[in-house]
mmCIF file of C-alpha atoms in Angstrom:
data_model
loop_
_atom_site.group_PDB
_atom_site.id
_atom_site.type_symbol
_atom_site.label_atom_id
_atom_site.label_comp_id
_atom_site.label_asym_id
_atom_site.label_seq_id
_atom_site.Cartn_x
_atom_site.Cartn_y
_atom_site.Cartn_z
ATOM 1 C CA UNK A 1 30.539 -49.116 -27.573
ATOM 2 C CA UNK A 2 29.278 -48.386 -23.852
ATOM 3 C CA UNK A 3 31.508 -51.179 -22.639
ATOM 4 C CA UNK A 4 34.396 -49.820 -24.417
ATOM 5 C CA UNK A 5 33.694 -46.026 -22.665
ATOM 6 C CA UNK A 6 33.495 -47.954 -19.358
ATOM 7 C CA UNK A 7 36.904 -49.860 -19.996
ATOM 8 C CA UNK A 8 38.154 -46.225 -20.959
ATOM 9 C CA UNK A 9 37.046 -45.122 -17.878
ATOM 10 C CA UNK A 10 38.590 -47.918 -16.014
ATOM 11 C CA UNK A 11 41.872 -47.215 -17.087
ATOM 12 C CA UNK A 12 41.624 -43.736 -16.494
ATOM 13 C CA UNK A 13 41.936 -44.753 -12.898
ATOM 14 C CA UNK A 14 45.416 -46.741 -13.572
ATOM 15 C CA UNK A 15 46.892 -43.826 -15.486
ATOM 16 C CA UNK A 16 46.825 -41.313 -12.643
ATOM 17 C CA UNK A 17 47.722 -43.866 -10.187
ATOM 18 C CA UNK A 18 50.939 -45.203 -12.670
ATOM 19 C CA UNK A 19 51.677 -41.551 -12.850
ATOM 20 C CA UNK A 20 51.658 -41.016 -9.340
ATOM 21 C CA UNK A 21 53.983 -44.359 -8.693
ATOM 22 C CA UNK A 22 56.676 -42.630 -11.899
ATOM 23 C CA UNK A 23 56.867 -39.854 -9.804
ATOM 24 C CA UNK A 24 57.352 -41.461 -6.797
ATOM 25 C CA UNK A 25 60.135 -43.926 -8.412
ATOM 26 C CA UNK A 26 61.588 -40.905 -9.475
ATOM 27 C CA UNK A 27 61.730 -39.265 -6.011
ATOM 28 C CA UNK A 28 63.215 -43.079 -4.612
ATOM 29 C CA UNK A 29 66.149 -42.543 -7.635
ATOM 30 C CA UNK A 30 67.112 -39.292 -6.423
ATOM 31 C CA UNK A 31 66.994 -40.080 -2.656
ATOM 32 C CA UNK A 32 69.004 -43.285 -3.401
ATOM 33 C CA UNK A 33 71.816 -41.437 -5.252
ATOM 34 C CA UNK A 34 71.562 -39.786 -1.967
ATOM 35 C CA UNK A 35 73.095 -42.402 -0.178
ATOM 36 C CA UNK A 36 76.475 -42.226 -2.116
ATOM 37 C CA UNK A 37 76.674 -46.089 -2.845
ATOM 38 C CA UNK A 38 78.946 -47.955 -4.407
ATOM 39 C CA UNK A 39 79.205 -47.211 -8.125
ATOM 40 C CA UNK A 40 78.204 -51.064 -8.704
ATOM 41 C CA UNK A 41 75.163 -50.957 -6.567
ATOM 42 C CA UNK A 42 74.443 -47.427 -7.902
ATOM 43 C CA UNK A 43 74.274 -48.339 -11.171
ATOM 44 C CA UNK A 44 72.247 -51.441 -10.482
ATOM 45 C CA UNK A 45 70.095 -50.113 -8.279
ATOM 46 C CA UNK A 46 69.259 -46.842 -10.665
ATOM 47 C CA UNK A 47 68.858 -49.211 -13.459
ATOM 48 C CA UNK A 48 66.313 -51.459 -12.031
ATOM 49 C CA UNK A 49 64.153 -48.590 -10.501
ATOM 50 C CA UNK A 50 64.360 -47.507 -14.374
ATOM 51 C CA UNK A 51 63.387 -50.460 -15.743
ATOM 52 C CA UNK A 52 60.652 -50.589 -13.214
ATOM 53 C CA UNK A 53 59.446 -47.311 -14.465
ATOM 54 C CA UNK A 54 59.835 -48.020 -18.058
ATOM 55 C CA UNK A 55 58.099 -51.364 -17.927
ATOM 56 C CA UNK A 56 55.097 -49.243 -16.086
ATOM 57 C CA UNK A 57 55.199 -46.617 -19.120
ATOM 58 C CA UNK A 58 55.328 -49.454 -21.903
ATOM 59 C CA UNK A 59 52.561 -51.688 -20.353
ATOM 60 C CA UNK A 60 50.037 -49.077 -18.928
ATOM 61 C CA UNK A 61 50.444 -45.652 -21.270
ATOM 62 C CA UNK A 62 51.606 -47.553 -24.398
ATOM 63 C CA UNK A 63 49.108 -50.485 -23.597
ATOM 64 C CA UNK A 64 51.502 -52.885 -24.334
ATOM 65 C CA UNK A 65 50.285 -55.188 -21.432
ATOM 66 C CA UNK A 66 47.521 -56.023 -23.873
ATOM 67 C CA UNK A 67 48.606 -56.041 -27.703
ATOM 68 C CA UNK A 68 48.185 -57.693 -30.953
ATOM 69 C CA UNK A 69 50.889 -60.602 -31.570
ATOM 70 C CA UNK A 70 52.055 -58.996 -34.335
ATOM 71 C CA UNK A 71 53.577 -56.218 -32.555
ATOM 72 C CA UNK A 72 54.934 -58.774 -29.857
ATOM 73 C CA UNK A 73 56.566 -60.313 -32.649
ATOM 74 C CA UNK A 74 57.922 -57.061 -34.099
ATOM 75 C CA UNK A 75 59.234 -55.739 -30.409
ATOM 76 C CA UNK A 76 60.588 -59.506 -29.881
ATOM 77 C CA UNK A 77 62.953 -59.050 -33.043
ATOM 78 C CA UNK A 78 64.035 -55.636 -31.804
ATOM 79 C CA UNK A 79 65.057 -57.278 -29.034
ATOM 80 C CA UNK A 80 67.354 -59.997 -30.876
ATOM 81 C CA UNK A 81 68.692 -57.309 -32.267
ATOM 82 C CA UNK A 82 69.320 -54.644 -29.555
ATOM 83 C CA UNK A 83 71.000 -57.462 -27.074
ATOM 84 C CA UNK A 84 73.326 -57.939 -30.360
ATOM 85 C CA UNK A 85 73.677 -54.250 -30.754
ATOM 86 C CA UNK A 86 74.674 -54.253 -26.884
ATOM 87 C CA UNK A 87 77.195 -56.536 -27.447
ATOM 88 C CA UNK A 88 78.798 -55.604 -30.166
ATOM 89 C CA UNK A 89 81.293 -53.143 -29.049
ATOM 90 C CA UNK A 90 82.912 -56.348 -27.003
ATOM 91 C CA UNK A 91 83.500 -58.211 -30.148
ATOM 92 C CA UNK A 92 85.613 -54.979 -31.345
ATOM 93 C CA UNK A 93 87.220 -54.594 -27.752
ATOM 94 C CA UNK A 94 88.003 -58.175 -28.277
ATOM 95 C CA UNK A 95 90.012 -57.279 -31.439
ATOM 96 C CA UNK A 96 87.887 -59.589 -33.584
ATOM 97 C CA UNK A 97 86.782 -56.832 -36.114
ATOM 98 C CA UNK A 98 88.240 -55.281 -38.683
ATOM 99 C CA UNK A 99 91.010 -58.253 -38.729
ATOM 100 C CA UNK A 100 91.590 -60.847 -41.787
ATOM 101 C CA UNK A 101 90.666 -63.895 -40.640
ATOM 102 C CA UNK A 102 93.275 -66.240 -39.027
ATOM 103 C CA UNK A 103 95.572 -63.126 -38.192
ATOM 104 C CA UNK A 104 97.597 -62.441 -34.920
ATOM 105 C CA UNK A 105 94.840 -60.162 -32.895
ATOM 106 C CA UNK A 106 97.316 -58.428 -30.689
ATOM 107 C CA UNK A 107 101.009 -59.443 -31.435
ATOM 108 C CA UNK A 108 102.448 -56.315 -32.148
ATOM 109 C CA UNK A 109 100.534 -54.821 -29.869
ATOM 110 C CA UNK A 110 101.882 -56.561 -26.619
ATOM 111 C CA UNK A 111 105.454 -55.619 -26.715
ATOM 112 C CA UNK A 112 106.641 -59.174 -27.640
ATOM 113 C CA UNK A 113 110.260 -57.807 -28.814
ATOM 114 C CA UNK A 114 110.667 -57.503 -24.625
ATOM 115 C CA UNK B 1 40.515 -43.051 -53.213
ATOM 116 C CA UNK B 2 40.151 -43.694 -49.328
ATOM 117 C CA UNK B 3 43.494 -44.912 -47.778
ATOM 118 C CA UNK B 4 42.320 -48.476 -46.573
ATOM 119 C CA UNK B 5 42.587 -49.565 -42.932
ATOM 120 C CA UNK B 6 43.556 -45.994 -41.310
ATOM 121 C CA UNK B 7 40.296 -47.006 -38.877
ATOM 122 C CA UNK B 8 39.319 -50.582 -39.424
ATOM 123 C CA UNK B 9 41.553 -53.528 -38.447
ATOM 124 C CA UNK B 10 43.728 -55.380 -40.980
ATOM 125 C CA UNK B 11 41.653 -58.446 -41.067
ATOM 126 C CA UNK B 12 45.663 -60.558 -40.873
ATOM 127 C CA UNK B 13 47.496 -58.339 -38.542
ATOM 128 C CA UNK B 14 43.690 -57.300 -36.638
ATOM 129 C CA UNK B 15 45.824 -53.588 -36.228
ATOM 130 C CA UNK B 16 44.999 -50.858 -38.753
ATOM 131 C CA UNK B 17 47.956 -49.962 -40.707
ATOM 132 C CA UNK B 18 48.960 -46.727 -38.589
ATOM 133 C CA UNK B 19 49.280 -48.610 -35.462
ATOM 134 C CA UNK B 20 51.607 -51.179 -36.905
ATOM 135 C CA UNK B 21 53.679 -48.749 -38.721
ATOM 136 C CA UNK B 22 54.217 -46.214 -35.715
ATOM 137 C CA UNK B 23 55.254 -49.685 -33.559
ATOM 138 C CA UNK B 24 57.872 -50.390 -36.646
ATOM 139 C CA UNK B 25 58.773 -46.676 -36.338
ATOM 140 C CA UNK B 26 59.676 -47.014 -32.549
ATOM 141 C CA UNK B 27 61.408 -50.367 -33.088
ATOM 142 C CA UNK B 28 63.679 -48.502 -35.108
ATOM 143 C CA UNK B 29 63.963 -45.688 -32.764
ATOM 144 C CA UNK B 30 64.970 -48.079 -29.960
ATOM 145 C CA UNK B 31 68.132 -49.320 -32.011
ATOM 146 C CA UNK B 32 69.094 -46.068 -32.959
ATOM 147 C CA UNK B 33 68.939 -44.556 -29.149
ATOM 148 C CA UNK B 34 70.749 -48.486 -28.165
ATOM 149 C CA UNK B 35 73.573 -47.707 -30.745
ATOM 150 C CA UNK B 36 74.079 -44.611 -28.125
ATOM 151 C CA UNK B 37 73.326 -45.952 -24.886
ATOM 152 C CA UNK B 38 76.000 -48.933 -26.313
ATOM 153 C CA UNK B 39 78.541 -46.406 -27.311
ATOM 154 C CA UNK B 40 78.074 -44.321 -23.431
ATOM 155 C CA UNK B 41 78.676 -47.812 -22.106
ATOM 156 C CA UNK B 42 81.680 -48.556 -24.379
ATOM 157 C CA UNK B 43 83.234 -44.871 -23.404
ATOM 158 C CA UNK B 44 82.691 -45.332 -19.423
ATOM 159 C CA UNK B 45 84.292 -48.951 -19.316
ATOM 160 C CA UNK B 46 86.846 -47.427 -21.594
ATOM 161 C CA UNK B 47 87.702 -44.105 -19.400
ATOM 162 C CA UNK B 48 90.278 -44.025 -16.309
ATOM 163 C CA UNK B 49 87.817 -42.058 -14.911
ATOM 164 C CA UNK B 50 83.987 -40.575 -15.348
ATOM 165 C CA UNK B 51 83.093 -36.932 -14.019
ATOM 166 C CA UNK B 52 80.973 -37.212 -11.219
ATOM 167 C CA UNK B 53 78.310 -34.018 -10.310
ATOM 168 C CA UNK B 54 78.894 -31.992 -13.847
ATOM 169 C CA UNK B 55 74.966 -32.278 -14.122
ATOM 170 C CA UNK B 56 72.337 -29.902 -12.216
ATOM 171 C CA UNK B 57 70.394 -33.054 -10.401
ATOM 172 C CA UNK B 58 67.301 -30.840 -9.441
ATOM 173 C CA UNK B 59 67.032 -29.802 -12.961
ATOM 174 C CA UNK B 60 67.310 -33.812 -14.576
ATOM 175 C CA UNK B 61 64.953 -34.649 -11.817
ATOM 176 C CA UNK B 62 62.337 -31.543 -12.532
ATOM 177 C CA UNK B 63 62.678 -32.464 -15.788
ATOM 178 C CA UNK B 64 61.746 -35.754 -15.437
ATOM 179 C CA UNK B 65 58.579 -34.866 -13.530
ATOM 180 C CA UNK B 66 57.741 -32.814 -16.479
ATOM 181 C CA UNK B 67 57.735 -35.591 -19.005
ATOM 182 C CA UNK B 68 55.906 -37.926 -16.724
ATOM 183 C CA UNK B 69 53.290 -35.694 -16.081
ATOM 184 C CA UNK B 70 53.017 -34.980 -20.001
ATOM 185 C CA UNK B 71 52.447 -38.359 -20.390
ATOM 186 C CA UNK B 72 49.803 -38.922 -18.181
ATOM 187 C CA UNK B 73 47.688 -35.712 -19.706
ATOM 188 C CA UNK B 74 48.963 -37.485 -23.532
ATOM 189 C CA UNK B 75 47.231 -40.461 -22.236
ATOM 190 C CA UNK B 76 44.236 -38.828 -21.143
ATOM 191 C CA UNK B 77 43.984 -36.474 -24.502
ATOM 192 C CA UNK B 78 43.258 -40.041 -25.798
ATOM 193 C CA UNK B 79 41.179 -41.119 -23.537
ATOM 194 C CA UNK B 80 38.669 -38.027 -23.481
ATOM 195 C CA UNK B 81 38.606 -38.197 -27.140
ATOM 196 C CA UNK B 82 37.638 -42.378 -26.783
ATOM 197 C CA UNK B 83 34.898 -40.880 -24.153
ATOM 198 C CA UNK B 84 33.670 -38.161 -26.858
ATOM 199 C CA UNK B 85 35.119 -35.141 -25.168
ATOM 200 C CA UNK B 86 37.054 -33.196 -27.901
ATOM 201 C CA UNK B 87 37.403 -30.503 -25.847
ATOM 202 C CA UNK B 88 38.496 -31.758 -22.913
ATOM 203 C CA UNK B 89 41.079 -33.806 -25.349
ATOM 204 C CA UNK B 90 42.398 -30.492 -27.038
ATOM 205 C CA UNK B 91 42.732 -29.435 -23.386
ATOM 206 C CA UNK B 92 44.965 -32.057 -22.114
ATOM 207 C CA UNK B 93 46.858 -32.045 -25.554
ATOM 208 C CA UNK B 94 47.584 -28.044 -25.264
ATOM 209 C CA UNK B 95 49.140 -29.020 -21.594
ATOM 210 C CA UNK B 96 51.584 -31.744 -23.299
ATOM 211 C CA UNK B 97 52.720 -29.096 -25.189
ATOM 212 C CA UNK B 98 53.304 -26.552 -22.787
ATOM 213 C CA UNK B 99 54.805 -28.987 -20.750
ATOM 214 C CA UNK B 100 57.349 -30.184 -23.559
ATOM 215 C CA UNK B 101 57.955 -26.434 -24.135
ATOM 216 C CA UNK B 102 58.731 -26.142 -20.378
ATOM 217 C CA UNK B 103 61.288 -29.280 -20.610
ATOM 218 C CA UNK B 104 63.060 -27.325 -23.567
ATOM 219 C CA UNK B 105 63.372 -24.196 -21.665
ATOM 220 C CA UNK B 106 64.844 -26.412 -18.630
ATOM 221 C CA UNK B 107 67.260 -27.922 -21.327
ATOM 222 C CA UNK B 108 68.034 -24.209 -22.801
ATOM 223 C CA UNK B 109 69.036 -23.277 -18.986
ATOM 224 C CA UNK B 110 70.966 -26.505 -18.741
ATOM 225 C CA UNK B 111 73.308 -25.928 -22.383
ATOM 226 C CA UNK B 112 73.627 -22.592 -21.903
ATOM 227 C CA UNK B 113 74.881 -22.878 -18.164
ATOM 228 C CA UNK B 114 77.467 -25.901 -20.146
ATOM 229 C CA UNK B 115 78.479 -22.953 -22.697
ATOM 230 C CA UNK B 116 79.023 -19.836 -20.655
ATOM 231 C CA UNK B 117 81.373 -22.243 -18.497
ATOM 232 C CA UNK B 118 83.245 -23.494 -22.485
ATOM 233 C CA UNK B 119 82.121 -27.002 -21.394
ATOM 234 C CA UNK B 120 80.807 -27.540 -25.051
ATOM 235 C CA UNK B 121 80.901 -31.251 -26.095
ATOM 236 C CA UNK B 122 84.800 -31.258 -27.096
ATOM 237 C CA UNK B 123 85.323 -30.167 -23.287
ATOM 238 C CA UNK B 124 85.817 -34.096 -22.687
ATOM 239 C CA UNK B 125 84.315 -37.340 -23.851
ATOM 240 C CA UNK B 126 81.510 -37.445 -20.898
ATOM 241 C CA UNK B 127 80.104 -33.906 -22.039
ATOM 242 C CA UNK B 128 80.673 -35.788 -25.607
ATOM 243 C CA UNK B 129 77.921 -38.245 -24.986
ATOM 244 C CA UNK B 130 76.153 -35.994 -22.813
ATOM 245 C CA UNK B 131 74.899 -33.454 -25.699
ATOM 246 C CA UNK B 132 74.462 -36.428 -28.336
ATOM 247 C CA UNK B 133 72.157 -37.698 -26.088
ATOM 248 C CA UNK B 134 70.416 -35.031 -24.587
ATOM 249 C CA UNK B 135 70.475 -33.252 -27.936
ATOM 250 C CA UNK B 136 69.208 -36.529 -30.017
ATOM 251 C CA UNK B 137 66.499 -36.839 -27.305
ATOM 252 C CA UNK B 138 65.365 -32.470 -27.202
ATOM 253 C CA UNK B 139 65.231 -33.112 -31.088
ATOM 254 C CA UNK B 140 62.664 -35.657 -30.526
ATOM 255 C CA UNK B 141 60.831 -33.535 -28.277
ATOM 256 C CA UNK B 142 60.744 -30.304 -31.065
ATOM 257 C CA UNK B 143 59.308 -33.424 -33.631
ATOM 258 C CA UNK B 144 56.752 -34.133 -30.842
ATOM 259 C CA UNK B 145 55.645 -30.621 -30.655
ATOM 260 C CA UNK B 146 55.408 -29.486 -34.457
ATOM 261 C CA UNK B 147 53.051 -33.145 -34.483
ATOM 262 C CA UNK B 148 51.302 -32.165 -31.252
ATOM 263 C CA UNK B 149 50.244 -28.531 -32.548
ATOM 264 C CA UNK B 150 49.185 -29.628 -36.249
ATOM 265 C CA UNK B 151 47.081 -31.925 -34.343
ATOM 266 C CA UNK B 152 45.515 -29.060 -31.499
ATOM 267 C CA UNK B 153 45.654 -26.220 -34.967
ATOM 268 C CA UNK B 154 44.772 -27.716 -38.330
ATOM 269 C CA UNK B 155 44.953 -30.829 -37.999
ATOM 270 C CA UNK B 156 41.617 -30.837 -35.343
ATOM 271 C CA UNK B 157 39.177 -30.474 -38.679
ATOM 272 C CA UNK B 158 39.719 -34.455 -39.335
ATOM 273 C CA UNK B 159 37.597 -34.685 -35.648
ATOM 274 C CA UNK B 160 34.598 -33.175 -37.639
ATOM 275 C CA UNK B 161 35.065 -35.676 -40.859
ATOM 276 C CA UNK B 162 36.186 -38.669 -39.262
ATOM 277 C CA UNK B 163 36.594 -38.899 -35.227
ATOM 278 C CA UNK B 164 38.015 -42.493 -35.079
ATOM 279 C CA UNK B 165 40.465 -41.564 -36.985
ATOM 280 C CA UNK B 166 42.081 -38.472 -35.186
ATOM 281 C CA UNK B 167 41.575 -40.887 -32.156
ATOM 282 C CA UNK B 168 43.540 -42.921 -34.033
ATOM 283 C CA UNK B 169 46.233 -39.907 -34.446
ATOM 284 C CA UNK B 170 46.011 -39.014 -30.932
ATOM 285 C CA UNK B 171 46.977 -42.774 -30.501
ATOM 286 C CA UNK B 172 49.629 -42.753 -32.467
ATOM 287 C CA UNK B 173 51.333 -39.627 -31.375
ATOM 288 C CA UNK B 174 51.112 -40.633 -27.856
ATOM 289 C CA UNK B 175 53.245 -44.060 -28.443
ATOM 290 C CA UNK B 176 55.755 -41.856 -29.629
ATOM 291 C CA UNK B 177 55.451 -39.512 -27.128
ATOM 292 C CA UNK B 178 55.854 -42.301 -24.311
ATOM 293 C CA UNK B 179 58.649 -43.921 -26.008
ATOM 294 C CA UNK B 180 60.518 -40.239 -25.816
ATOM 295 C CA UNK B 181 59.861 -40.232 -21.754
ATOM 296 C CA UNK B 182 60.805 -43.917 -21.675
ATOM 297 C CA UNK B 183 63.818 -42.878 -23.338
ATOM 298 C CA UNK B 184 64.979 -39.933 -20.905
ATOM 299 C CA UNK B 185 63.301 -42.349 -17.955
ATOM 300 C CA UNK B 186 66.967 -44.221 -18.612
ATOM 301 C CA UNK B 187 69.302 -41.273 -19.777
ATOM 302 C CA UNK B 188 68.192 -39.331 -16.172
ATOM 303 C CA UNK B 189 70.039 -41.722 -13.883
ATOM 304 C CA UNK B 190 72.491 -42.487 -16.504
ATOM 305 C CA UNK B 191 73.239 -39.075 -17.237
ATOM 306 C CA UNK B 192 72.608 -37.089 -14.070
ATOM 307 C CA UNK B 193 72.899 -39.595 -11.099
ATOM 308 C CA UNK B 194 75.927 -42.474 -12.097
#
C-alpha cells in the first residue's frame, strides 16, 4: 500500500507536466495555423500535433501506457474496425455498394450515348 | 447479494468488471464519433469548396484549454482519493465541473452567435457537420456533468461504506472524461483551424 501512494505520487508529477506540454501543443496548433500553409501541410501538420496530444492523454491520464492485455486486445479490435469504418465511404464513392453484383457501376452515368 | 468484482480483480481478465466495461463503453464511443469524423471527411473531399474562418479561433482554442485543464484536476480527483484525501478529491472534482460548465457557456456564446447570424446547420453542409459534432460532443459533456455531481452530491456516501470502490468510480468517470477531451483534442483543428 505505501508503495502504491508513492507511485501515486510519482505520477502526480507527470500529470501536471503532460498538462503543461497539452497546453503548449495547443498554443504550437494555433500559432501554426498562423502561418497560412498549404491546406496539405495544414492538415498534416494539425493532425500530427493532435495525435501527439491524444497519444499523451490516452497513455498518461487514461494510463493506457500500462494496461491489462485484455483491454489491448479490446482497443486492438476497435481499431480493425475503425480503419474499416474509415474506409468505407471509398468503397461507396467507388460505386461498389448498393449495386447487384456483376452490374455496369457507372454506364449510364458517363454519358456513353455521346 | 454483493455485486462481485466491483473492487477485486477478475482473477481471468486481472480488471474488475467496471474497468473492463467502461473500456468496452469507449470502444464503442470511438466508432460512433469515427462514423462522424468519416462522414466530415467524405463531405470535404466531396465539396468544391470548404468555408474557411466561420469559427471564433480564440474561443475553440480557450475552449480547449478548458478541457485540458479539467483533465488534469479529473486526474488528480483520482489521485487524492488513491492518497486518502477525500476532500481534496471532492475539491478537484467540483473544479471539473465548473470547468465543463464554463466550456458549455463558451459553446452557448458560440451557437447563439451561429443563430442570431441564421447560420443554423441547414445554412450549408460545413455548419451541417459542424453542430453534429460539436453538439454530439456538448451532449457528452452534460452526461459528464449529471455523473460528475451524483458523484461530488449523493453519490460521495459510498466513500464512507466502501472507499475503493468510489476510487474505482472516480476511475471510471475520468476514462470517460479523457476520452471526451481526446475527442474535441481532434474536432479543434478539424473544426476551427483546417
Amino acid at each position: 500500500m505505501h508503495s502504491d501512494q508513492e507511485a501515486i505520487k510519482k505520477s502526480i508529477r507527470s500529470y501536471m507536466v503532460v498538462g503543461a506540454l497539452l497546453l503548449v501543443f495547443t498554443g504550437v496548433t494555433v500559432a501554426a495555423n498562423s502561418f497560412h500553409l498549404a491546406v496539405p501541410a495544414a492538415i498534416t501538420l494539425a493532425l500530427i500535433i493532435a495525435s501527439i496530444k491524444g497519444t499523451m492523454v490516452a497513455s498518461v491520464f487514461m494510463h493506457l501506457s500500462h494496461e491489462k492485455k485484455w483491454i489491448y486486445g479490446s482497443l486492438l479490435l476497435t481499431v480493425v474496425f475503425f480503419i474499416v469504418l474509415l474506409f468505407l465511404p471509398l468503397l461507396t464513392v467507388a460505386g461498389g455498394i448498393g449495386k447487384p453484383t456483376g452490374a455496369p457501376v457507372v454506364a449510364h452515368e458517363s454519358g456513353a450515348a455521346h | 447479494m454483493e455485486i462481485p468484482y466491483t473492487v477485486e480483480p477478475r482473477p481471468d481478465s486481472g480488471l474488475a468488471n467496471g474497468k473492463l466495461g467502461i473500456w468496452l463503453f469507449l470502444a464503442s464511443e470511438v466508432m460512433l464519433f469515427g462514423a462522424l469524423f468519416s462522414t466530415y471527411i467524405l463531405l470535404r473531399v466531396g465539396a468544391a469548396e470548404w468555408p474557411h474562418g466561420e469559427l471564433s479561433i480564440k474561443l475553440g482554442a480557450i475552449n480547449t484549454v478548458i478541457l485540458i485543464c479539467s483533465s488534469v484536476t479529473m486526474v488528480m480527483s483520482w489521485a487524492s482519493l488513491k492518497l486518502n484525501n477525500f476532500s481534496k478529491g471532492r475539491l478537484y472534482l467540483l473544479i471539473t465541473i465548473v470547468l465543463a460548465a464554463v466550456f458549455l457557456v463558451n459553446k452557448y456564446f458560440e451557437y447563439a452567435d451561429h443563430f442570431a447570424r441564421g447560420e443554423g446547420p441547414w445554412h450549408n453542409t460545413f455548419l451541417a457537420i459542424y453542430f453534429t459534432l460539436t453538439g454530439l460532443h456538448g451532449l457528452h459533456i452534460i452526461g459528464g456533468i449529471v455523473v460528475m455531481a451524483y458523484l461530488l452530491g449523493p453519490g460521495a456516501g459510498l466513500w464512507k461504506r466502501n472507499p475503493e470502490q468510489y476510487t474505482n468510480r472516480i476511475e471510471y468517470t475520468g476514462l470517460y472524461w479523457h476520452f471526451v477531451d481526446l475527442v474535441w483534442i481532434f474536432l479543434f483543428p478539424v473544426l476551427y483551424l483546417l
